[in-house]
XYZ file of C-alpha atoms in Angstrom:
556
model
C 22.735 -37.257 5.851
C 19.410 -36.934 3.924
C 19.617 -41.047 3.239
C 16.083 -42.682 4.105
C 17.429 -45.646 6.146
C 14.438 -47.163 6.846
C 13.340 -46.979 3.285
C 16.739 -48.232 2.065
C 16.424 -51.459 4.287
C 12.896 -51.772 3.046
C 14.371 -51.419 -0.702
C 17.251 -53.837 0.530
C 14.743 -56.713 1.712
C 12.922 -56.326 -0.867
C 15.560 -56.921 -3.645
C 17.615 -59.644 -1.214
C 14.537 -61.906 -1.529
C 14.234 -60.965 -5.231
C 17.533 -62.042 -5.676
C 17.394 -64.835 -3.216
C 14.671 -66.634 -4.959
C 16.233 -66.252 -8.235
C 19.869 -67.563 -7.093
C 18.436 -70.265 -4.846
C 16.170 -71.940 -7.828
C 19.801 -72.165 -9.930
C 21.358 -73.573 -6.610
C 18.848 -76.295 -6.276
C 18.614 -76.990 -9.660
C 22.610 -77.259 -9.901
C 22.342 -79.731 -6.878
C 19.367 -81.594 -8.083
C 21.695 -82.620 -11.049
C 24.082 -83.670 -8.808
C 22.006 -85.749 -6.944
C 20.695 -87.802 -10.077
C 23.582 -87.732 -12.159
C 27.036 -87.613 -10.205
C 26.096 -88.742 -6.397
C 25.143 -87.956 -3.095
C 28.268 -88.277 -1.656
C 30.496 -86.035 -3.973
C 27.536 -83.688 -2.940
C 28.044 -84.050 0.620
C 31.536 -83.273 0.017
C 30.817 -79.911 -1.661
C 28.063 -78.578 0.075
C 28.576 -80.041 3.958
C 32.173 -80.219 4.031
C 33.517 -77.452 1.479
C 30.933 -74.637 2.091
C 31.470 -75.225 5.899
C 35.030 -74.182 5.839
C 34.120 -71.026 3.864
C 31.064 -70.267 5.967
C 33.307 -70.372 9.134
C 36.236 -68.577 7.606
C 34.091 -66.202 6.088
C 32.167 -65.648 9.224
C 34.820 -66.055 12.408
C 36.690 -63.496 9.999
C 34.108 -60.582 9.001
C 31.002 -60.668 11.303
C 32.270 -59.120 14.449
C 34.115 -56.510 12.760
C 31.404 -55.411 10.330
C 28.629 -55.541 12.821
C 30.697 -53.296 15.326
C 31.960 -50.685 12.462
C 28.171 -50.328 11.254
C 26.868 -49.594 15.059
C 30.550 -47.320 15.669
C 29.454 -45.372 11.940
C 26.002 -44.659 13.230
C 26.485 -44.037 16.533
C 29.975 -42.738 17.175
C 30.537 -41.155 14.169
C 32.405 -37.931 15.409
C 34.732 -40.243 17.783
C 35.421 -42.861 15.082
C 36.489 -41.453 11.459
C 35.998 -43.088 8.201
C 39.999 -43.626 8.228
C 40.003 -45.940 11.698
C 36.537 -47.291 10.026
C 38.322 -48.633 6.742
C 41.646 -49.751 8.718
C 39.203 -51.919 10.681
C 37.720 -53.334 7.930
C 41.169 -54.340 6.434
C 41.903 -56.106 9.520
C 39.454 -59.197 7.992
C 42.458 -60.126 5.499
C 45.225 -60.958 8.063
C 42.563 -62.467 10.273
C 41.306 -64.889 7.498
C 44.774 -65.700 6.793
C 46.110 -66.427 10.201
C 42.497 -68.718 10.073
C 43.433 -70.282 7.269
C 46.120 -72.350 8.538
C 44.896 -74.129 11.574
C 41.328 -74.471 9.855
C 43.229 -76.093 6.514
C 44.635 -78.500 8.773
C 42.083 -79.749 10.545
C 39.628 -80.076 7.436
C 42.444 -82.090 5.602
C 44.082 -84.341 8.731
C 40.974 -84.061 11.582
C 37.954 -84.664 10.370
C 36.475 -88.018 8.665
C 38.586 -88.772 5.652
C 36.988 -89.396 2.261
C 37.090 -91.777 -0.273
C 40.784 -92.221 -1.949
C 39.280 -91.445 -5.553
C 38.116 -88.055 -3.933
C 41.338 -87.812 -2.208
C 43.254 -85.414 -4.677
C 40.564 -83.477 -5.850
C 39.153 -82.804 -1.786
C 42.511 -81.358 -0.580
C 43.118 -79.030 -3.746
C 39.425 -77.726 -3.220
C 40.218 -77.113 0.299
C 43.197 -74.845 -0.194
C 40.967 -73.106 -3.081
C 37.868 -72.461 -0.678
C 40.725 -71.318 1.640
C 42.568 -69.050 -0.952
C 39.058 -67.733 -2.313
C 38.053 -66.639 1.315
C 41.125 -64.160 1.435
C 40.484 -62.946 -2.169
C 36.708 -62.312 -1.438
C 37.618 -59.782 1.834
C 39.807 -57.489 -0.497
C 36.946 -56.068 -1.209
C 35.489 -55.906 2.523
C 36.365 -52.226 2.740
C 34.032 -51.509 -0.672
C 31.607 -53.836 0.596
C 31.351 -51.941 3.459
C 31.353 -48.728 1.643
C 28.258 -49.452 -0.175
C 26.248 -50.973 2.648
C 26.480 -47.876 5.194
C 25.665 -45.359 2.102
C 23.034 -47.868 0.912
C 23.942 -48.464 -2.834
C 21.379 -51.160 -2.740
C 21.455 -52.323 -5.839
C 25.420 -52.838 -6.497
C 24.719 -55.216 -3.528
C 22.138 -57.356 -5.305
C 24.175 -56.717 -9.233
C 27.400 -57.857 -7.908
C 25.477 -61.025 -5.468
C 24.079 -61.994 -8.773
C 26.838 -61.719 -10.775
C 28.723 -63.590 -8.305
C 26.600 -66.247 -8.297
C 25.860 -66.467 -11.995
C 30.023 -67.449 -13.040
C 30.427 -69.883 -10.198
C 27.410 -71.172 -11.245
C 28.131 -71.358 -15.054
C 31.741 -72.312 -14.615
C 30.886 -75.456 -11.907
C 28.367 -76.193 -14.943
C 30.504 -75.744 -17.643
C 33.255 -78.596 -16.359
C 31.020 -80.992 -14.866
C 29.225 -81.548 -18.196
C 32.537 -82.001 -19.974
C 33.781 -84.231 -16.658
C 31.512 -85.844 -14.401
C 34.371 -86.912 -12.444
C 35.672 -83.912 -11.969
C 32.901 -82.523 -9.954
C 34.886 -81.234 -6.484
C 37.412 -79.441 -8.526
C 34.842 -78.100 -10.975
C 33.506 -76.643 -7.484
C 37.261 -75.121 -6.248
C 37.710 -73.450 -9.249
C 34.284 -71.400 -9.600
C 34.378 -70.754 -6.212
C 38.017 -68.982 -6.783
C 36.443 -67.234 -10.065
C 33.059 -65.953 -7.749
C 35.828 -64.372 -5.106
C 37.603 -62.484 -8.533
C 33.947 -61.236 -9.635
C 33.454 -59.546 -6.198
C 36.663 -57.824 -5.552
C 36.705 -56.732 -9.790
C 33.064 -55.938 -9.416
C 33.345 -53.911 -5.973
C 36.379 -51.867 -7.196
C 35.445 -51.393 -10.492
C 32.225 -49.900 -9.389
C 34.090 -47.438 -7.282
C 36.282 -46.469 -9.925
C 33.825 -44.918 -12.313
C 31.137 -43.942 -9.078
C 34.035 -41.177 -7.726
C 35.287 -40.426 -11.641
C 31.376 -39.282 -11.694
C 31.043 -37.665 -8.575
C 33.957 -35.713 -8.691
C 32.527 -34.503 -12.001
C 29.165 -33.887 -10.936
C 30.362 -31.716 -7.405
C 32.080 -30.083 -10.406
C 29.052 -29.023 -11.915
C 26.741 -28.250 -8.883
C 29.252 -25.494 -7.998
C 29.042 -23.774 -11.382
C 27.135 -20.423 -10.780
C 24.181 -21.945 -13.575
C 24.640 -25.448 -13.107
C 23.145 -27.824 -16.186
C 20.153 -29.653 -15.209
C 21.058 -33.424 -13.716
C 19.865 -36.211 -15.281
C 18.009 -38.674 -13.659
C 20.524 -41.737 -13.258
C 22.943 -38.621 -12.085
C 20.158 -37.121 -9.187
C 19.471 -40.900 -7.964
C 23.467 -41.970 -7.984
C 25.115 -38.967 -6.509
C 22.235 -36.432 -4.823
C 22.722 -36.291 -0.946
C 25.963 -37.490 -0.962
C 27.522 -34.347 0.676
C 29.189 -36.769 3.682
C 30.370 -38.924 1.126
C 34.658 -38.733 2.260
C 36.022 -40.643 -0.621
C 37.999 -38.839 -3.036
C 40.457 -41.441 -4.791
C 39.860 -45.505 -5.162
C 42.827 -45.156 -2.676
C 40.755 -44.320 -0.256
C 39.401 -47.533 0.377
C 43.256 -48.666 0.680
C 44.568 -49.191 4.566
C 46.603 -46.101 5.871
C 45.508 -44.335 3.129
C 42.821 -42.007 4.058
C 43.069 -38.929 5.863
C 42.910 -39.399 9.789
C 41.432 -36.675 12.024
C 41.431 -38.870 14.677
C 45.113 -39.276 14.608
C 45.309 -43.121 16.117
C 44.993 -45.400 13.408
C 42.068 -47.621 15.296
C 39.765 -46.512 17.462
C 39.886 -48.142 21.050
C 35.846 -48.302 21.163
C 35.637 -49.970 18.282
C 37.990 -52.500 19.203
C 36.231 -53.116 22.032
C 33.164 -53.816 20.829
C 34.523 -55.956 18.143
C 35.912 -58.270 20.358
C 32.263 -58.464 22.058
C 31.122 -59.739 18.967
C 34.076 -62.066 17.987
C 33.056 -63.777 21.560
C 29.256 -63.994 20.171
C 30.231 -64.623 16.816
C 32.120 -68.238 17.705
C 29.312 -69.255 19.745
C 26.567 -68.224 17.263
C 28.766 -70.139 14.344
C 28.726 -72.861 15.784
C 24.517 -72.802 16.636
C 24.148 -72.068 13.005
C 26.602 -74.829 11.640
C 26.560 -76.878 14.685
C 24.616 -80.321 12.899
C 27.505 -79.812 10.162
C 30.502 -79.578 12.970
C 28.801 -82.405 14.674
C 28.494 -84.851 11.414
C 32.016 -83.420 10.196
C 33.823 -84.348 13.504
C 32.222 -87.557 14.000
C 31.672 -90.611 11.939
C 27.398 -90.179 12.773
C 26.312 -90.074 8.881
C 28.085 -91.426 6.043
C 28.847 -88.320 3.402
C 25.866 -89.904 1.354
C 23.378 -89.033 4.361
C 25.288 -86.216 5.306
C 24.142 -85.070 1.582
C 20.413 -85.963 2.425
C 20.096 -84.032 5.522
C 21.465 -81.200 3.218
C 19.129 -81.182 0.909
C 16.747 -81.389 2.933
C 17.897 -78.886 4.920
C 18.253 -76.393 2.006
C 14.890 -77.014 0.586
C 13.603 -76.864 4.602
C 15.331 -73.482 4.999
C 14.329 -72.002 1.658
C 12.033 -69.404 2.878
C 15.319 -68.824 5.649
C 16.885 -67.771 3.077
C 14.867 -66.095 0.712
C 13.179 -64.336 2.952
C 13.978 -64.063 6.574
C 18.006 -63.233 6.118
C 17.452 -60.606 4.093
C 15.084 -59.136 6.425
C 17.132 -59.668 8.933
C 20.332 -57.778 7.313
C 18.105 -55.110 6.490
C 16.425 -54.750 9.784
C 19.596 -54.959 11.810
C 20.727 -52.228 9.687
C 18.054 -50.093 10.027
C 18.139 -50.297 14.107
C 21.382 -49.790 14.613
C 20.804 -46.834 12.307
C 17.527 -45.662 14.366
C 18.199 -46.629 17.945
C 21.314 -45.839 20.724
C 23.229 -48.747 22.321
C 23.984 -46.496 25.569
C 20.737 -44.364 26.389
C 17.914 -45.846 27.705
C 14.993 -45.516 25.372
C 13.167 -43.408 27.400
C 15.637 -40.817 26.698
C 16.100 -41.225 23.233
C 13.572 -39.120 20.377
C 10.106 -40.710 20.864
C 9.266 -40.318 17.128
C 12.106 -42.910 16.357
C 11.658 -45.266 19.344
C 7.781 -45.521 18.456
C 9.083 -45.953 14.734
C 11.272 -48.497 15.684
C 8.535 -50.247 17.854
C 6.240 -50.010 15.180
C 9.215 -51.562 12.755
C 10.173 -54.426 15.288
C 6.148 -55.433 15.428
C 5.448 -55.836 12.043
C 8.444 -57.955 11.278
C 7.470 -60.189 13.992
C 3.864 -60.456 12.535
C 5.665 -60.806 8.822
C 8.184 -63.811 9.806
C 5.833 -65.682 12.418
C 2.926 -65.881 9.674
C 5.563 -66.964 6.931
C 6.710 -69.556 9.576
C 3.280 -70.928 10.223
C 2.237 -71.295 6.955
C 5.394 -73.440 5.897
C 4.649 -75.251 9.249
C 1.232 -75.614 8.314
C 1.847 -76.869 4.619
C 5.001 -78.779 5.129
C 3.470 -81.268 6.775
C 1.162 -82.467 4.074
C 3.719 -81.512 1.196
C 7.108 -83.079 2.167
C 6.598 -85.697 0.839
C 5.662 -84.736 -2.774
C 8.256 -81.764 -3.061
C 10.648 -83.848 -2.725
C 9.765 -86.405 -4.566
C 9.689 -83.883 -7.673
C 13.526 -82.895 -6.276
C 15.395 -85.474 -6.140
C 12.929 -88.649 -7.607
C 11.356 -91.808 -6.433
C 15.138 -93.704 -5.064
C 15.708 -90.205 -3.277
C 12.690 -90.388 -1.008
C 12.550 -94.241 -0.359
C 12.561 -94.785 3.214
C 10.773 -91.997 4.188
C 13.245 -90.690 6.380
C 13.984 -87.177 3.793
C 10.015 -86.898 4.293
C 10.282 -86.607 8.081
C 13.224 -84.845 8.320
C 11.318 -82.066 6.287
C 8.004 -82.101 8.090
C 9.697 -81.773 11.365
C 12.161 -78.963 9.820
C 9.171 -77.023 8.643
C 8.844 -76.988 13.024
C 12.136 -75.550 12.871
C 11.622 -72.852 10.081
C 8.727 -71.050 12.386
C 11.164 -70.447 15.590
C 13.705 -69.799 13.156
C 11.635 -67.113 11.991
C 10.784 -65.188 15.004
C 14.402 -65.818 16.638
C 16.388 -64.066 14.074
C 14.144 -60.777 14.192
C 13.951 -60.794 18.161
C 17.564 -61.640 18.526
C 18.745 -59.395 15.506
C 17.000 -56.729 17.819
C 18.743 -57.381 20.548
C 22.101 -57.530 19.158
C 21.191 -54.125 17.342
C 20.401 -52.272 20.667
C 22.462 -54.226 23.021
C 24.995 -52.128 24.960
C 28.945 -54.093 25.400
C 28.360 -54.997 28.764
C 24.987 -56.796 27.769
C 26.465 -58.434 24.803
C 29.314 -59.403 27.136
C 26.605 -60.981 29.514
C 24.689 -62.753 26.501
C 27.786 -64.449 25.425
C 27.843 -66.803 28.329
C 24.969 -67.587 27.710
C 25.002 -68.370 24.757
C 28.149 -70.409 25.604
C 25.539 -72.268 27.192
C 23.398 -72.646 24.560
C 26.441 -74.134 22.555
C 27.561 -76.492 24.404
C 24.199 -78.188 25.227
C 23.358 -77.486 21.591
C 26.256 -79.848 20.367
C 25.806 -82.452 23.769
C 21.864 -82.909 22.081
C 22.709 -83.139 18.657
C 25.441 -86.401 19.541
C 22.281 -87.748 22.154
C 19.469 -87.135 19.566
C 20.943 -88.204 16.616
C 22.042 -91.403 18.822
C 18.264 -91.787 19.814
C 16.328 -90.708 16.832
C 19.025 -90.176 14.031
C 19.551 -87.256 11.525
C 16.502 -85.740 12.609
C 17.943 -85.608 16.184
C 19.423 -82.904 14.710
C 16.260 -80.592 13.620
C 15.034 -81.797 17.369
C 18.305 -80.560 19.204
C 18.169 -76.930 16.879
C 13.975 -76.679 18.439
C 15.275 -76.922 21.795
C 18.117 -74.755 21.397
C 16.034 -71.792 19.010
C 13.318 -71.673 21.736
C 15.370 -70.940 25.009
C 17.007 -67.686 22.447
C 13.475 -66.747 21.693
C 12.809 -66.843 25.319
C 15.540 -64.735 26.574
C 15.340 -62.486 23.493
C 11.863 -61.624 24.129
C 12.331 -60.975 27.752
C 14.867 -58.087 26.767
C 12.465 -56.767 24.314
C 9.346 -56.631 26.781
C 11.566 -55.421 29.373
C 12.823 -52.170 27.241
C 9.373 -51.447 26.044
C 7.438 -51.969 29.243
C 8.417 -48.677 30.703
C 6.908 -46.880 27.552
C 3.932 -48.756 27.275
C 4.543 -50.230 24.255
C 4.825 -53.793 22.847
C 5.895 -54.785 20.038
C 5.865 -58.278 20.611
C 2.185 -58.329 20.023
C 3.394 -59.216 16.614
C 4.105 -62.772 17.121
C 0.252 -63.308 17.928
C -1.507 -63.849 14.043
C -5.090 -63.174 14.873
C -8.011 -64.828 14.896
C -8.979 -65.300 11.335
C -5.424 -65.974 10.055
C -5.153 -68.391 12.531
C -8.000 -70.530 12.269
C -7.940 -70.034 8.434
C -4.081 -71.993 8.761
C -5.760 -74.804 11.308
C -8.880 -75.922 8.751
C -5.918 -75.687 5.968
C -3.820 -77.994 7.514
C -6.471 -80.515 8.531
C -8.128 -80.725 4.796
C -4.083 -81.192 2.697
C -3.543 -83.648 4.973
C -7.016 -85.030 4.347
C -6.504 -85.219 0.703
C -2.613 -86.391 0.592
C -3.993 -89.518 -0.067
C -5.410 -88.753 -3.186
C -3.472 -88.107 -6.399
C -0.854 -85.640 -6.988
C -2.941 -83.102 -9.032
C -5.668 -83.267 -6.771
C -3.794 -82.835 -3.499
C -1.410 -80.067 -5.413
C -5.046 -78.445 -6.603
C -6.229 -78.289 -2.783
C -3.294 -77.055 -1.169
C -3.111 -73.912 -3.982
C -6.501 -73.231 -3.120
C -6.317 -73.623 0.642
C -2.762 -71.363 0.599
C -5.018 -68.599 -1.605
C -7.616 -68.917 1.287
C -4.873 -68.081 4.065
C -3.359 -65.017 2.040
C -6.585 -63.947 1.904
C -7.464 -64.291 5.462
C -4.038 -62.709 6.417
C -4.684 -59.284 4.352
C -8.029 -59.041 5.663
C -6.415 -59.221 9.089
C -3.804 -56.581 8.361
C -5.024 -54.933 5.920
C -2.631 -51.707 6.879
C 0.178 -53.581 6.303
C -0.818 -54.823 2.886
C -1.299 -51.086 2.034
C 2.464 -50.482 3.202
C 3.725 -53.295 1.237
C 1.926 -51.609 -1.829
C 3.151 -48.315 -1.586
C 6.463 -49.017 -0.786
C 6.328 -51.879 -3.804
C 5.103 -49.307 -6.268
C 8.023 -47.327 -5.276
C 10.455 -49.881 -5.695
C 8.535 -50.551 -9.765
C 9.344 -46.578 -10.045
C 12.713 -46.750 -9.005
């Protein structure tokens, strides 16, 4: 396989956040309208309630089993064919289903009922998020497909596609119907599932139609020149085993392997199912919390999530698409099962190398939105939501202490990504009672904290629980490198400059908050230009990187 895999995660990040930004300004914009014009509460229904039972559908059903089938394709690959791989991936639809019903019932009899003129419209957007789940995993096999033979941009066409008609058709009834603003939401949310599972297929369909003509070619004894799009689609693709869309059908494929799943790759999967409940819930935990008990009123349950969202923008713009990429790229560049002493020193220095400058990326991102946030809350959302949204102050606090949260968020998701990437079973079996632990008192602070200090009990509870991962994740990571002499946690230390460049920022915004909005929005551009600045004169190796490997992105 001639595939660049570093430089395809690389090109993956870098489009992700592209795409991220763009996706994320119509989401807030879409919920900003909400806010203003419909209500908090119909908001809190949609985004807290609604997008929590896909996001643990989604999740409980796919994680484990794509995880393990990336780390079985790059490191088992003669024990564990393509056949077994695709069979495994089909194994998310019956899953989901079987899901569906318990989780259905508890979302419409369990948790905190809602308002009887939501009533109607709540439990037909249930079964639809429900329904859409399924539909969107037809395509898991595809999905799959494309990520392991890094068809990078399908992934980011098809993720904006999908989010441009659920978008447009939400839009398109709630203008005609205010009113009708949940079931506006169940219905794009079943046309986004449609757009993946056409889009994935359909891709497919005319991708093999093409490669079967252009293997046809190649073998020719004077083979025509390829064109360009041709060279870039199709050119080491040699290991590509798909013949027929059928392929990517259960049962289908041809099986060297004889057994139709492969026992190690069942195994592992059910490692990660164990790690996958327990990190759902510390990533949704605040929303389980709220939706089981009556602690916040939908109306504040839409507040935190705003603020949430607009607290976790750079989360999600930035630091999950890194962190997809850079799982992918270590489970593609480093063994579970062999020490790394015994593994190709060219790739475990790579991978060092790789590991330190992500730490140094995230950690500044997270300091500066640390730094900033706590002078800027208040006017960003202000501009958001308007003058009644803000009143009390408590959406300013809750953002100022998030902006804590976004820093350890930052640095836990690469050093734990890591660790899940190069973990062996038995570790990740060993980790998951831990992190049992670190779910259970996760939840037991959220109901204290949010009894002592309120919502942003919450943002306190997800501190405590982020830094005792960071902890343990770092530990692994110092103890695997130690023996080389190598340590790539270095990267979580800024420098000097960078550093004291961020402190005199922070101290002069919050010195001019006072003044008027142009004024303290004129400061803050110039003191973030002043920290960039400081930053690339730091690392001025890495800004070179990001250069070269933007300029090759522009040429692609």
């Amino acid at each position: 396989m001639a595939r660049n895999v570093l430089e395809s995660s690389l090109l993956g990040a870098g489009f992700s956040i592209i795409f991220q930004i763009l996706c994320r300004i119509l989401t807030f914009g879409i919920n900003a309208y909400i806010v203003r014009h419909v209500g908090r509460e119909v908001l809190g229904i949609m985004n807290v309630r609604l997008l929590l039972l896909e996001s643990t559908l989604l999740f409980l059903s796919r994680e484990a089993i794509n995880r393990a089938a990336l780390s079985a394709n790059a490191q088992q690959g003669d024990r564990c064919s393509w056949a077994q791989l695709i069979n495994q991936m089909w194994l998310t639809v019956p899953i989901c289903a079987v899901l569906c019903a318990p989780c259905l019932y508890i979302w419409l009899n369990w948790l905190s009922a809602v308002d009887a003129i939501y009533a109607s419209q709540y439990e037909f957007a249930c079964y639809a998020v429900a329904l859409s789940c399924v539909l969107e995993l037809l395509a898991e096999s595809a999905v799959f497909v494309a990520q392991v033979f890094c068809f990078v941009k399908l992934k980011i066409l098809l993720n904006t596609l999908h989010i441009l008609v659920r978008s447009v058709i939400f839009l398109w009834i709630v203008t005609s119907d205010r009113s009708a603003a949940i079931n506006a939401f169940a219905v794009a949310q079943l046309s986004s599932a449609v757009t993946i599972v056409l889009g994935q297929y359909g891709f497919f369909y005319f991708y093999l139609k093409g490669f079967k003509d252009f293997v046809a070619q190649q073998t020719r004894k004077k083979p025509p020149a390829a064109k360009a799009w041709q060279v870039s689609l199709y050119e080491h693709m040699d290991d590509f085993p798909f013949k027929q869309l059928n392929d990517f059908l259960p049962g289908v494929m041809f099986n060297p392997n004889g057994k139709h799943f492969n026992r190690e790759l069942q195994t592992l999967t059910l490692s990660f199912v164990k790690q996958g409940v327990l990190k759902q819930i510390l990533t949704e935990g605040e929303k389980y919390v709220m939706s089981v008990s009556p602690v916040l009123s939908f109306g504040e349950q839409a507040t935190y999530d705003v603020v949430n969202n607009l607290g976790s923008m750079a989360a999600r713009f930035i630091f999950r698409p890194i962190e997809d990429s850079s799982y992918f790229y270590f489970t593609q560049t480093l063994s579970r099962d062999i020490k790394l002493a015994k593994q190709p020193q060219e790739r475990v220095r790579q991978a060092s190398s790789v590991l330190n400058n992500l730490l140094l990326g995230v950690s500044s991102i997270g300091l500066i939105a640390f730094t900033f946030g706590q002078s800027y809350s208040y006017p960003v959302l202000l501009l958001y939501g308007g003058p009644d949204f803000v009143a009390g102050g408590l959406p300013q606090s809750l953002l100022q202490w998030h902006c804590l949260a976004i820093y350890l968020l930052a640095v836990n998701g690469i050093s734990e990504g890591y660790m899940f990437a190069t973990n062996t079973s038995r570790d990740i079996d060993k980790y998951n009672y831990l992190m049992a632990i670190f779910s259970i008192s996760f939840l037991v602070l959220s109901y204290i904290l949010t009894g002592i200090f309120g919502p942003v009990g919450f943002i306190f509870a997800n501190c405590i629980n982020m830094m005792g991962r960071i902890l343990y994740s770092t530990y692994y990571i110092r103890a695997q490198y130690r023996p080389l002499s190598l340590d790539p946690l270095l990267g979580l230390w800024p420098g000097k400059l960078f550093g004291g460049t961020l402190f005199l920022a922070g101290i002069v915004c919050y010195w001019y908050q006072s003044s008027g909005l142009a004024t303290h929005l004129g400061v803050g551009v110039l003191a973030g230009l002043a920290c960039l600045l400081s930053w690339a004169l730091a690392h001025r190796d890495l800004v070179r990187l990001a250069w070269r490997y933007g300029r090759r992105i522009k040429i692609e």
